[in-house]
């Protein structure tokens, strides 16, 4: 190789005749194997381009190149030797296409948005710098739909943002969501992109998927996501593309047993937002997922050492007291216990809800019976009014023509009727217990039933009006307070609700009787 290198340099300086180089190249092509391939390729690397450009040797060099590529196609070589031949050929005959890619022409506003979210964001060192970028983004013409689409597209392109600046990107999304409805769009597009990457095995998407998992955790820390989408994402990472086998294992074309990339995705999500699961229900759901995740780890044939260290740090960070499962049988037993417990709890809740519904139905039946009884009395009351309407008017005329003695007697009986009316709760009509003439008793009893109540409605005092207005105000405030309580309150425990309804059941019976 040193000799052919020295000979190529002498040829370029016109010290050696080019025929010497072509003679050496011809010998290499005749025995085009192993060492001869390396010598020929080294010769082309050093002076092949000069032989092709020179007008006196161009035709001969072109014929030798075609001969070499013909041998490369007809013979079977290893991949490294085939790469050497192709590189030497393209060294002599470079591609005619330009290596410079012309940038895509974009409007000035779109270029400004891209520079804010890529160049300026990559130079952020604190939240103050991110706040300045947020201020500039808010000054954009958001009334334009095209501008809104450009901003959302730039925010969703997570793979173009530096990995350590994703927290600032989530800060921008949270800040813009307070003024414009873009949060849901960004979250949906990011989750959809992650799902797209999980459904195919493409190594070029790995870096983007890691960035998306980091970004999802940062969005949760800024309250742009609830815990439900986080756990749905975690379960989809370990389940999408897997098919259960007869032996109890998992089979997948997109996630083979020797691949541990999805383990890195789960670790990335939990390292970013796992420390924020402080509620009791959140911790319970997290521990439940970790059991399924450990079974997923035990189904892997091999886990690299660096991934094992990441897992150890993850468990120490989010669940330091949790003991890791050692074998697959233990994991299967734990999962069976969890599923059995969840089925029993769901069945008990359904039974309790059925009992509560039955008590509600009984309660409604009692209320319907009471309503029917009250409506029956009112119907009878109205029938009496319809039948005696003419008599009331005639009796009223007769009462006006009576003498003073008769009026005094009627006044005493009216007082007796008023005393009886005060003892009744719902204004029910009672027969007159006093004696007297038949005509007088009929008229006074009729007047107590209808004429007195109508006068009471017509002759309302100022005190009555004040009382009614204050009563309406009190009922309105109480209604508004109950509405607010219903919004803030949560669903009570079924056992407590059932006990409360059972205690109120005998009271409703007593009131109906």
Protein backbone atom coordinates (compact mmCIF):
# COMPACT_ATOMS: atom_id res chain seq x y z
CA UNK A 1 0.00 0.00 0.00
CA UNK A 2 2.88 2.39 0.70
CA UNK A 3 4.47 1.64 -2.66
CA UNK A 4 1.25 2.25 -4.59
CA UNK A 5 0.75 5.44 -2.61
CA UNK A 6 4.26 6.66 -3.55
CA UNK A 7 3.71 5.72 -7.19
CA UNK A 8 0.39 7.64 -7.29
CA UNK A 9 2.07 10.77 -5.93
CA UNK A 10 4.84 10.53 -8.56
CA UNK A 11 2.21 10.29 -11.26
CA UNK A 12 0.40 13.41 -10.09
CA UNK A 13 3.68 15.35 -10.15
CA UNK A 14 4.35 14.02 -13.69
CA UNK A 15 7.51 12.24 -12.57
CA UNK A 16 6.19 8.76 -13.42
CA UNK A 17 4.41 7.89 -16.64
CA UNK A 18 0.63 7.20 -16.20
CA UNK A 19 1.17 3.93 -18.09
CA UNK A 20 2.91 2.54 -14.98
CA UNK A 21 -0.17 3.24 -12.84
CA UNK A 22 -2.53 1.68 -15.41
CA UNK A 23 -0.28 -1.42 -15.56
CA UNK A 24 -0.52 -1.85 -11.78
CA UNK A 25 -4.28 -1.28 -11.90
CA UNK A 26 -4.64 -3.92 -14.68
CA UNK A 27 -2.79 -6.52 -12.59
CA UNK A 28 -5.09 -5.83 -9.65
CA UNK A 29 -8.19 -6.29 -11.81
CA UNK A 30 -6.95 -9.59 -13.18
CA UNK A 31 -6.69 -11.02 -9.69
CA UNK A 32 -9.54 -9.05 -8.12
CA UNK A 33 -9.48 -10.60 -4.63
CA UNK A 34 -8.63 -9.66 -1.04
CA UNK A 35 -5.32 -7.71 -1.17
CA UNK A 36 -5.69 -6.74 -4.83
CA UNK A 37 -9.02 -5.03 -4.05
CA UNK A 38 -7.40 -2.92 -1.31
CA UNK A 39 -4.47 -1.92 -3.53
CA UNK A 40 -6.77 -0.89 -6.41
CA UNK A 41 -9.02 1.10 -4.13
CA UNK A 42 -6.04 2.82 -2.49
CA UNK A 43 -4.69 3.74 -5.93
CA UNK A 44 -8.02 5.32 -6.90
CA UNK A 45 -8.20 7.22 -3.63
CA UNK A 46 -4.81 8.86 -4.25
CA UNK A 47 -4.78 9.56 -8.00
CA UNK A 48 -8.04 8.30 -9.49
CA UNK A 49 -9.65 11.71 -9.65
CA UNK A 50 -6.50 13.16 -11.37
CA UNK A 51 -6.53 10.40 -13.97
CA UNK A 52 -10.20 11.04 -14.76
CA UNK A 53 -9.89 14.84 -14.98
CA UNK A 54 -6.74 14.76 -17.15
CA UNK A 55 -7.77 14.78 -20.83
CA UNK A 56 -5.02 12.41 -21.94
CA UNK A 57 -6.02 9.64 -19.51
CA UNK A 58 -9.79 10.18 -19.12
CA UNK A 59 -11.02 7.57 -21.63
CA UNK A 60 -8.69 4.86 -20.37
CA UNK A 61 -9.58 5.62 -16.74
CA UNK A 62 -13.30 5.48 -17.58
CA UNK A 63 -12.91 2.04 -19.22
CA UNK A 64 -10.98 0.71 -16.22
CA UNK A 65 -13.69 1.97 -13.86
CA UNK A 66 -16.44 0.26 -15.86
CA UNK A 67 -14.39 -2.95 -15.84
CA UNK A 68 -13.93 -2.78 -12.06
CA UNK A 69 -17.67 -2.18 -11.42
CA UNK A 70 -18.53 -5.09 -13.74
CA UNK A 71 -16.32 -7.39 -11.66
CA UNK A 72 -17.91 -6.06 -8.46
CA UNK A 73 -21.40 -6.90 -9.73
CA UNK A 74 -20.55 -10.37 -11.03
CA UNK A 75 -18.57 -11.57 -8.02
CA UNK A 76 -19.70 -12.04 -4.44
CA UNK A 77 -17.80 -9.95 -1.90
CA UNK A 78 -18.15 -9.15 1.76
CA UNK A 79 -19.88 -5.98 2.73
CA UNK A 80 -16.72 -4.12 3.78
CA UNK A 81 -14.99 -4.84 0.45
CA UNK A 82 -18.07 -3.82 -1.49
CA UNK A 83 -18.09 -0.54 0.39
CA UNK A 84 -14.41 0.03 -0.47
CA UNK A 85 -15.09 -0.46 -4.18
CA UNK A 86 -18.11 1.88 -4.20
CA UNK A 87 -16.25 4.59 -2.29
CA UNK A 88 -13.28 4.41 -4.67
CA UNK A 89 -15.59 4.63 -7.69
CA UNK A 90 -17.44 7.67 -6.36
CA UNK A 91 -14.09 9.23 -5.46
CA UNK A 92 -13.25 9.26 -9.16
CA UNK A 93 -16.78 10.02 -10.41
CA UNK A 94 -18.59 12.17 -7.88
CA UNK A 95 -22.36 12.53 -8.14
CA UNK A 96 -23.64 15.24 -10.46
CA UNK A 97 -26.31 16.28 -7.95
CA UNK A 98 -25.51 19.21 -5.75
CA UNK A 99 -24.86 18.41 -2.09
CA UNK A 100 -26.34 21.73 -1.03
CA UNK A 101 -30.04 21.43 -0.25
CA UNK A 102 -31.93 24.60 -0.91
CA UNK A 103 -33.93 25.69 2.11
CA UNK A 104 -37.67 25.67 1.84
CA UNK A 105 -39.20 29.07 1.25
CA UNK A 106 -41.38 30.09 4.18
CA UNK A 107 -43.25 33.28 5.07
CA UNK A 108 -41.39 35.72 7.35
CA UNK A 109 -43.86 35.20 10.23
CA UNK A 110 -43.35 31.42 10.19
CA UNK A 111 -39.59 31.84 10.12
CA UNK A 112 -39.85 34.18 13.12
CA UNK A 113 -41.91 31.59 15.05
CA UNK A 114 -39.40 28.85 14.23
CA UNK A 115 -36.52 31.02 15.37
CA UNK A 116 -38.26 31.75 18.67
CA UNK A 117 -39.00 28.10 19.45
CA UNK A 118 -35.69 26.67 18.20
CA UNK A 119 -32.88 29.18 18.26
CA UNK A 120 -33.97 31.42 21.13
CA UNK A 121 -35.34 28.53 23.22
CA UNK A 122 -32.08 26.60 22.86
CA UNK A 123 -30.26 29.54 24.45
CA UNK A 124 -32.57 29.71 27.49
CA UNK A 125 -30.81 29.32 30.83
CA UNK A 126 -33.62 30.25 33.24
CA UNK A 127 -37.38 30.65 33.44
CA UNK A 128 -36.94 34.40 32.96
CA UNK A 129 -35.64 33.83 29.44
CA UNK A 130 -38.56 31.50 28.72
CA UNK A 131 -40.95 34.17 30.02
CA UNK A 132 -39.55 36.66 27.50
CA UNK A 133 -40.15 34.17 24.67
CA UNK A 134 -43.69 33.65 25.97
CA UNK A 135 -44.25 37.39 25.93
CA UNK A 136 -43.14 37.56 22.28
CA UNK A 137 -45.38 34.66 21.33
CA UNK A 138 -48.38 36.37 22.89
CA UNK A 139 -47.78 39.41 20.69
CA UNK A 140 -48.32 37.36 17.53
CA UNK A 141 -51.54 37.88 15.49
CA UNK A 142 -53.55 35.05 17.06
CA UNK A 143 -56.66 36.07 15.18
CA UNK A 144 -55.11 34.53 12.07
CA UNK A 145 -55.72 30.78 11.76
CA UNK A 146 -52.51 30.39 9.76
CA UNK A 147 -50.45 31.88 12.58
CA UNK A 148 -52.12 29.59 15.12
CA UNK A 149 -51.32 26.54 12.99
CA UNK A 150 -47.67 27.55 12.67
CA UNK A 151 -47.32 27.97 16.44
CA UNK A 152 -48.99 24.63 17.20
CA UNK A 153 -46.85 22.85 14.60
CA UNK A 154 -43.67 24.30 16.06
CA UNK A 155 -44.71 23.34 19.60
CA UNK A 156 -45.54 19.79 18.58
CA UNK A 157 -42.21 19.23 16.80
CA UNK A 158 -40.53 18.00 19.98
CA UNK A 159 -37.71 16.19 18.20
CA UNK A 160 -36.18 19.46 16.98
CA UNK A 161 -35.88 20.91 20.50
CA UNK A 162 -32.84 20.29 22.68
CA UNK A 163 -33.47 17.60 25.26
CA UNK A 164 -32.58 19.75 28.28
CA UNK A 165 -34.89 22.56 27.07
CA UNK A 166 -38.09 20.51 26.99
CA UNK A 167 -39.13 21.83 30.40
CA UNK A 168 -39.10 25.37 28.97
CA UNK A 169 -41.18 24.17 26.01
CA UNK A 170 -43.79 22.76 28.41
CA UNK A 171 -43.70 26.10 30.23
CA UNK A 172 -44.52 27.89 26.97
CA UNK A 173 -47.42 25.52 26.24
CA UNK A 174 -48.86 26.05 29.72
CA UNK A 175 -48.48 29.82 29.46
CA UNK A 176 -50.12 30.07 26.05
CA UNK A 177 -52.98 27.77 27.10
CA UNK A 178 -54.17 30.38 29.58
CA UNK A 179 -54.94 32.78 26.72
CA UNK A 180 -55.51 30.49 23.70
CA UNK A 181 -57.05 27.03 23.33
CA UNK A 182 -53.98 25.16 22.10
CA UNK A 183 -53.22 22.86 25.05
CA UNK A 184 -55.55 20.05 24.01
CA UNK A 185 -54.27 20.14 20.42
CA UNK A 186 -50.63 19.93 21.47
CA UNK A 187 -51.24 17.09 23.94
CA UNK A 188 -53.30 15.05 21.44
CA UNK A 189 -50.73 15.42 18.65
CA UNK A 190 -47.84 14.45 20.94
CA UNK A 191 -49.63 11.35 22.25
CA UNK A 192 -50.60 10.37 18.71
CA UNK A 193 -46.98 10.68 17.57
CA UNK A 194 -45.83 8.45 20.43
CA UNK A 195 -48.46 5.86 19.51
CA UNK A 196 -47.31 6.00 15.89
CA UNK A 197 -43.75 5.19 16.95
CA UNK A 198 -44.85 2.30 19.19
CA UNK A 199 -46.69 0.58 16.35
CA UNK A 200 -43.56 0.18 14.20
CA UNK A 201 -39.95 -0.72 14.82
CA UNK A 202 -38.00 2.19 13.42
CA UNK A 203 -34.65 3.02 15.00
CA UNK A 204 -34.70 6.52 13.52
CA UNK A 205 -37.67 7.41 15.77
CA UNK A 206 -36.06 6.38 19.06
CA UNK A 207 -34.59 9.75 19.89
CA UNK A 208 -37.87 11.49 19.09
CA UNK A 209 -39.83 9.04 21.25
CA UNK A 210 -37.54 9.62 24.22
CA UNK A 211 -38.03 13.36 23.81
CA UNK A 212 -41.82 12.90 23.64
CA UNK A 213 -41.84 10.87 26.87
CA UNK A 214 -39.81 13.57 28.58
CA UNK A 215 -42.17 16.23 27.23
CA UNK A 216 -45.27 14.35 28.44
CA UNK A 217 -43.86 14.22 31.96
CA UNK A 218 -43.09 17.93 31.87
CA UNK A 219 -46.65 18.68 30.70
CA UNK A 220 -47.99 16.75 33.70
CA UNK A 221 -45.80 18.79 36.03
CA UNK A 222 -47.34 21.97 34.57
CA UNK A 223 -50.92 20.60 35.07
CA UNK A 224 -51.54 20.23 31.35
CA UNK A 225 -52.28 16.52 31.79
CA UNK A 226 -54.23 14.48 34.31
CA UNK A 227 -53.01 11.23 35.82
CA UNK A 228 -55.31 9.16 33.58
CA UNK A 229 -53.48 9.95 30.28
CA UNK A 230 -50.14 9.33 32.01
CA UNK A 231 -51.10 5.83 33.14
CA UNK A 232 -52.75 5.09 29.78
CA UNK A 233 -49.47 6.02 28.09
CA UNK A 234 -47.46 3.83 30.47
CA UNK A 235 -49.69 0.81 29.90
CA UNK A 236 -49.66 1.36 26.14
CA UNK A 237 -45.84 1.37 26.11
CA UNK A 238 -45.67 -2.12 27.61
CA UNK A 239 -48.68 -3.60 25.77
CA UNK A 240 -48.94 -2.16 22.24
CA UNK A 241 -47.93 -4.71 19.60
CA UNK A 242 -47.81 -7.72 21.96
CA UNK A 243 -49.70 -10.98 21.54
CA UNK A 244 -50.06 -13.55 24.31
CA UNK A 245 -48.66 -17.02 23.57
CA UNK A 246 -49.91 -20.41 24.73
CA UNK A 247 -47.09 -20.72 27.26
CA UNK A 248 -48.09 -17.49 28.98
CA UNK A 249 -45.44 -15.30 27.40
CA UNK A 250 -45.62 -12.37 25.00
CA UNK A 251 -44.80 -12.30 21.31
CA UNK A 252 -44.21 -9.13 19.35
CA UNK A 253 -42.59 -8.13 16.08
CA UNK A 254 -42.14 -4.49 17.04
CA UNK A 255 -40.81 -5.24 20.54
CA UNK A 256 -38.69 -8.42 20.58
CA UNK A 257 -37.55 -9.97 23.91
CA UNK A 258 -33.99 -8.76 23.34
CA UNK A 259 -34.96 -5.10 22.88
CA UNK A 260 -35.05 -2.89 25.98
CA UNK A 261 -35.92 0.45 24.38
CA UNK A 262 -39.45 0.54 25.78
CA UNK A 263 -38.01 0.08 29.26
CA UNK A 264 -36.15 3.34 28.70
CA UNK A 265 -39.40 5.03 27.65
CA UNK A 266 -41.19 3.97 30.85
CA UNK A 267 -38.23 5.07 32.96
CA UNK A 268 -38.17 8.43 31.19
CA UNK A 269 -41.85 9.13 31.93
CA UNK A 270 -41.65 8.05 35.57
CA UNK A 271 -38.39 9.88 36.24
CA UNK A 272 -39.97 13.10 34.98
CA UNK A 273 -43.38 12.98 36.70
CA UNK A 274 -43.29 10.01 39.10
CA UNK A 275 -42.27 12.17 42.05
CA UNK A 276 -45.50 14.17 41.73
CA UNK A 277 -47.72 11.16 42.52
CA UNK A 278 -48.31 12.11 46.16
CA UNK A 279 -52.01 11.36 46.55
CA UNK A 280 -53.05 8.04 48.06
CA UNK A 281 -54.99 6.97 44.97
CA UNK A 282 -52.11 7.98 42.69
CA UNK A 283 -49.60 5.99 44.71
CA UNK A 284 -51.92 2.99 44.62
CA UNK A 285 -52.23 3.17 40.84
CA UNK A 286 -48.46 3.63 40.52
CA UNK A 287 -47.72 0.52 42.60
CA UNK A 288 -50.23 -1.44 40.56
CA UNK A 289 -48.52 -0.42 37.33
CA UNK A 290 -45.08 -1.25 38.71
CA UNK A 291 -46.21 -4.83 39.28
CA UNK A 292 -47.22 -5.16 35.62
CA UNK A 293 -44.01 -3.41 34.61
CA UNK A 294 -41.91 -5.89 36.58
CA UNK A 295 -43.64 -8.77 34.83
CA UNK A 296 -42.78 -7.08 31.53
CA UNK A 297 -39.14 -6.89 32.65
CA UNK A 298 -39.07 -10.55 33.65
CA UNK A 299 -40.36 -11.54 30.20
CA UNK A 300 -37.28 -9.95 28.61
CA UNK A 301 -34.44 -12.31 27.82
CA UNK A 302 -31.72 -9.81 28.59
CA UNK A 303 -31.55 -6.33 30.10
CA UNK A 304 -28.33 -4.32 29.60
CA UNK A 305 -26.35 -3.19 32.59
CA UNK A 306 -26.92 0.51 32.00
CA UNK A 307 -30.70 -0.04 31.80
CA UNK A 308 -30.55 -2.08 35.02
CA UNK A 309 -28.86 0.85 36.77
CA UNK A 310 -31.56 3.20 35.47
CA UNK A 311 -34.26 0.85 36.83
CA UNK A 312 -32.56 0.67 40.24
CA UNK A 313 -32.39 4.46 40.47
CA UNK A 314 -36.03 4.73 39.37
CA UNK A 315 -37.36 2.37 42.06
CA UNK A 316 -35.26 4.11 44.71
CA UNK A 317 -36.66 7.46 43.61
CA UNK A 318 -40.40 6.79 43.34
CA UNK A 319 -40.97 3.68 45.51
CA UNK A 320 -38.01 3.16 47.85
CA UNK A 321 -39.90 0.75 50.13
CA UNK A 322 -41.18 -1.48 47.33
CA UNK A 323 -39.52 -4.86 47.00
CA UNK A 324 -38.76 -5.95 43.44
CA UNK A 325 -40.09 -9.28 42.22
CA UNK A 326 -37.51 -11.98 41.61
CA UNK A 327 -39.24 -14.42 39.23
CA UNK A 328 -42.13 -14.61 36.79
CA UNK A 329 -44.31 -16.87 38.97
CA UNK A 330 -44.30 -14.38 41.80
CA UNK A 331 -45.30 -11.61 39.40
CA UNK A 332 -48.15 -13.70 37.96
CA UNK A 333 -49.46 -14.45 41.47
CA UNK A 334 -49.38 -10.77 42.38
CA UNK A 335 -51.28 -9.82 39.23
CA UNK A 336 -53.89 -12.52 39.79
CA UNK A 337 -54.46 -11.26 43.33
CA UNK A 338 -54.85 -7.69 42.07
CA UNK A 339 -57.33 -8.68 39.37
CA UNK A 340 -59.34 -10.83 41.77
CA UNK A 341 -59.47 -8.02 44.30
CA UNK A 342 -60.59 -5.52 41.66
CA UNK A 343 -63.34 -7.87 40.43
CA UNK A 344 -64.64 -8.38 43.97
CA UNK A 345 -64.63 -4.65 44.69
CA UNK A 346 -66.52 -3.92 41.46
CA UNK A 347 -69.08 -6.61 42.27
CA UNK A 348 -69.60 -5.26 45.80
CA UNK A 349 -70.06 -1.73 44.49
CA UNK A 350 -72.65 -2.92 41.99
CA UNK A 351 -74.57 -4.76 44.72
CA UNK A 352 -74.51 -1.70 46.97
CA UNK A 353 -75.68 0.51 44.15
CA UNK A 354 -78.55 -1.89 43.45
CA UNK A 355 -79.57 -1.75 47.10
CA UNK A 356 -79.40 2.03 47.10
CA UNK A 357 -81.51 2.15 43.94
CA UNK A 358 -84.08 -0.13 45.56
CA UNK A 359 -84.28 2.14 48.61
CA UNK A 360 -84.69 5.14 46.32
CA UNK A 361 -87.52 3.38 44.51
CA UNK A 362 -89.26 2.61 47.81
CA UNK A 363 -88.80 6.21 48.86
CA UNK A 364 -90.31 7.45 45.61
CA UNK A 365 -93.30 5.09 45.99
CA UNK A 366 -94.00 6.47 49.47
CA UNK A 367 -93.78 10.03 48.15
CA UNK A 368 -96.16 9.13 45.33
CA UNK A 369 -98.67 7.68 47.82
CA UNK A 370 -98.52 10.86 49.89
CA UNK A 371 -99.00 12.99 46.79
CA UNK A 372 -101.99 10.92 45.74
CA UNK A 373 -103.58 11.32 49.19
CA UNK A 374 -103.08 15.08 49.20
CA UNK A 375 -104.31 15.38 45.62
CA UNK A 376 -107.39 13.33 46.49
CA UNK A 377 -108.32 15.75 49.31
CA UNK A 378 -107.74 18.72 47.05
CA UNK A 379 -109.93 17.18 44.32
CA UNK A 380 -112.73 16.64 46.80
CA UNK A 381 -112.24 20.21 47.98
CA UNK A 382 -112.48 21.54 44.43
CA UNK A 383 -115.59 19.41 43.72
CA UNK A 384 -117.27 20.98 46.71
CA UNK A 385 -116.37 24.39 45.41
CA UNK A 386 -117.80 23.65 41.98
CA UNK A 387 -121.02 22.29 43.39
CA UNK A 388 -121.57 25.18 45.82
CA UNK A 389 -120.47 28.13 43.79
CA UNK A 390 -123.97 29.46 43.14
CA UNK A 391 -125.00 28.80 46.72
CA UNK A 392 -121.99 30.80 47.94
CA UNK A 393 -123.06 33.87 45.99
CA UNK A 394 -126.71 33.52 47.11
CA UNK A 395 -125.66 32.96 50.70
CA UNK A 396 -123.43 36.01 50.58
CA UNK A 397 -126.36 38.10 49.40
CA UNK A 398 -128.56 36.69 52.16
CA UNK A 399 -125.92 37.43 54.80
CA UNK A 400 -125.81 41.06 53.75
CA UNK A 401 -129.59 41.38 54.26
CA UNK A 402 -129.68 39.88 57.73
CA UNK A 403 -130.47 41.76 60.89
CA UNK A 404 -127.92 42.79 63.49
CA UNK A 405 -128.77 39.85 65.79
CA UNK A 406 -128.25 37.38 63.03
CA UNK A 407 -124.98 39.09 62.14
CA UNK A 408 -123.79 38.82 65.73
CA UNK A 409 -124.56 35.11 65.76
CA UNK A 410 -122.70 34.67 62.51
CA UNK A 411 -119.70 36.56 63.87
CA UNK A 412 -119.46 34.20 66.86
CA UNK A 413 -119.62 31.22 64.56
CA UNK A 414 -116.98 32.79 62.28
CA UNK A 415 -114.65 33.08 65.25
CA UNK A 416 -115.26 29.43 66.08
CA UNK A 417 -114.44 28.53 62.44
CA UNK A 418 -111.24 30.57 62.54
CA UNK A 419 -110.08 28.69 65.65
CA UNK A 420 -110.66 25.36 63.91
CA UNK A 421 -108.86 26.55 60.78
CA UNK A 422 -105.76 27.47 62.81
CA UNK A 423 -105.55 23.93 64.25
CA UNK A 424 -105.51 22.35 60.78
CA UNK A 425 -102.05 22.05 59.06
CA UNK A 426 -103.01 21.97 55.38
CA UNK A 427 -106.24 24.02 55.47
CA UNK A 428 -108.51 20.97 55.33
CA UNK A 429 -112.27 21.65 55.75
CA UNK A 430 -113.98 20.40 58.92
CA UNK A 431 -117.79 20.33 59.64
CA UNK A 432 -119.21 22.86 62.08
CA UNK A 433 -119.77 21.35 65.52
CA UNK A 434 -122.10 24.09 66.81
CA UNK A 435 -125.90 24.02 66.82
CA UNK A 436 -128.35 26.53 65.40
CA UNK A 437 -130.78 26.87 62.57
CA UNK A 438 -130.36 24.79 59.46
CA UNK A 439 -130.01 27.78 57.16
CA UNK A 440 -127.55 29.58 59.41
CA UNK A 441 -125.32 26.48 59.90
CA UNK A 442 -125.15 25.82 56.17
CA UNK A 443 -124.18 29.37 55.39
CA UNK A 444 -121.50 29.71 58.08
CA UNK A 445 -119.89 26.33 57.29
CA UNK A 446 -119.83 27.27 53.60
CA UNK A 447 -118.38 30.68 54.39
CA UNK A 448 -115.68 29.13 56.63
CA UNK A 449 -114.65 26.81 53.84
CA UNK A 450 -114.37 29.34 51.01
CA UNK A 451 -115.25 32.90 51.90
CA UNK A 452 -112.71 33.19 54.77
CA UNK A 453 -109.82 31.80 52.80
CA UNK A 454 -110.51 34.14 49.87
CA UNK A 455 -110.62 37.16 52.16
CA UNK A 456 -107.34 36.09 53.66
CA UNK A 457 -105.74 36.06 50.21
CA UNK A 458 -107.22 39.39 49.21
CA UNK A 459 -106.59 41.29 52.44
CA UNK A 460 -102.80 40.90 52.84
CA UNK A 461 -100.99 43.30 55.13
CA UNK A 462 -97.56 44.86 54.73
CA UNK A 463 -96.13 42.53 57.35
CA UNK A 464 -97.27 39.51 55.32
CA UNK A 465 -95.62 40.89 52.19
CA UNK A 466 -92.36 41.51 54.05
CA UNK A 467 -92.46 38.02 55.47
CA UNK A 468 -93.02 36.45 52.03
CA UNK A 469 -90.22 38.47 50.43
CA UNK A 470 -87.77 37.51 53.19
CA UNK A 471 -88.85 33.88 52.85
CA UNK A 472 -88.18 33.97 49.10
CA UNK A 473 -84.75 35.47 49.66
CA UNK A 474 -83.88 32.81 52.22
CA UNK A 475 -85.03 30.02 49.91
CA UNK A 476 -82.99 31.49 47.02
CA UNK A 477 -79.78 31.73 49.06
CA UNK A 478 -80.29 28.23 50.40
CA UNK A 479 -80.83 26.93 46.84
CA UNK A 480 -77.65 28.62 45.59
CA UNK A 481 -75.66 27.26 48.53
CA UNK A 482 -76.90 23.75 47.81
CA UNK A 483 -75.93 24.14 44.16
CA UNK A 484 -72.39 25.07 45.16
CA UNK A 485 -72.25 22.14 47.57
CA UNK A 486 -73.25 19.76 44.78
CA UNK A 487 -70.46 21.04 42.55
CA UNK A 488 -67.76 20.74 45.19
CA UNK A 489 -68.94 17.57 46.86
CA UNK A 490 -67.82 14.14 45.75
CA UNK A 491 -69.69 10.85 45.54
CA UNK A 492 -70.26 9.50 49.08
CA UNK A 493 -69.45 6.04 50.23
CA UNK A 494 -72.22 3.59 49.18
CA UNK A 495 -72.39 2.08 52.68
CA UNK A 496 -72.88 5.48 54.33
CA UNK A 497 -75.52 6.47 51.77
CA UNK A 498 -77.41 3.22 52.22
CA UNK A 499 -77.37 3.61 56.03
CA UNK A 500 -78.64 7.17 55.74
CA UNK A 501 -81.52 6.16 53.49
CA UNK A 502 -82.49 3.28 55.79
CA UNK A 503 -82.64 5.67 58.73
CA UNK A 504 -84.86 8.10 56.84
CA UNK A 505 -87.22 5.33 55.68
CA UNK A 506 -89.22 4.93 58.97
CA UNK A 507 -89.52 8.71 59.28
CA UNK A 508 -91.18 8.90 55.87
CA UNK A 509 -93.63 6.15 56.96
CA UNK A 510 -94.56 8.06 60.05
CA UNK A 511 -95.11 11.29 58.14
CA UNK A 512 -97.33 9.54 55.59
CA UNK A 513 -99.46 8.05 58.39
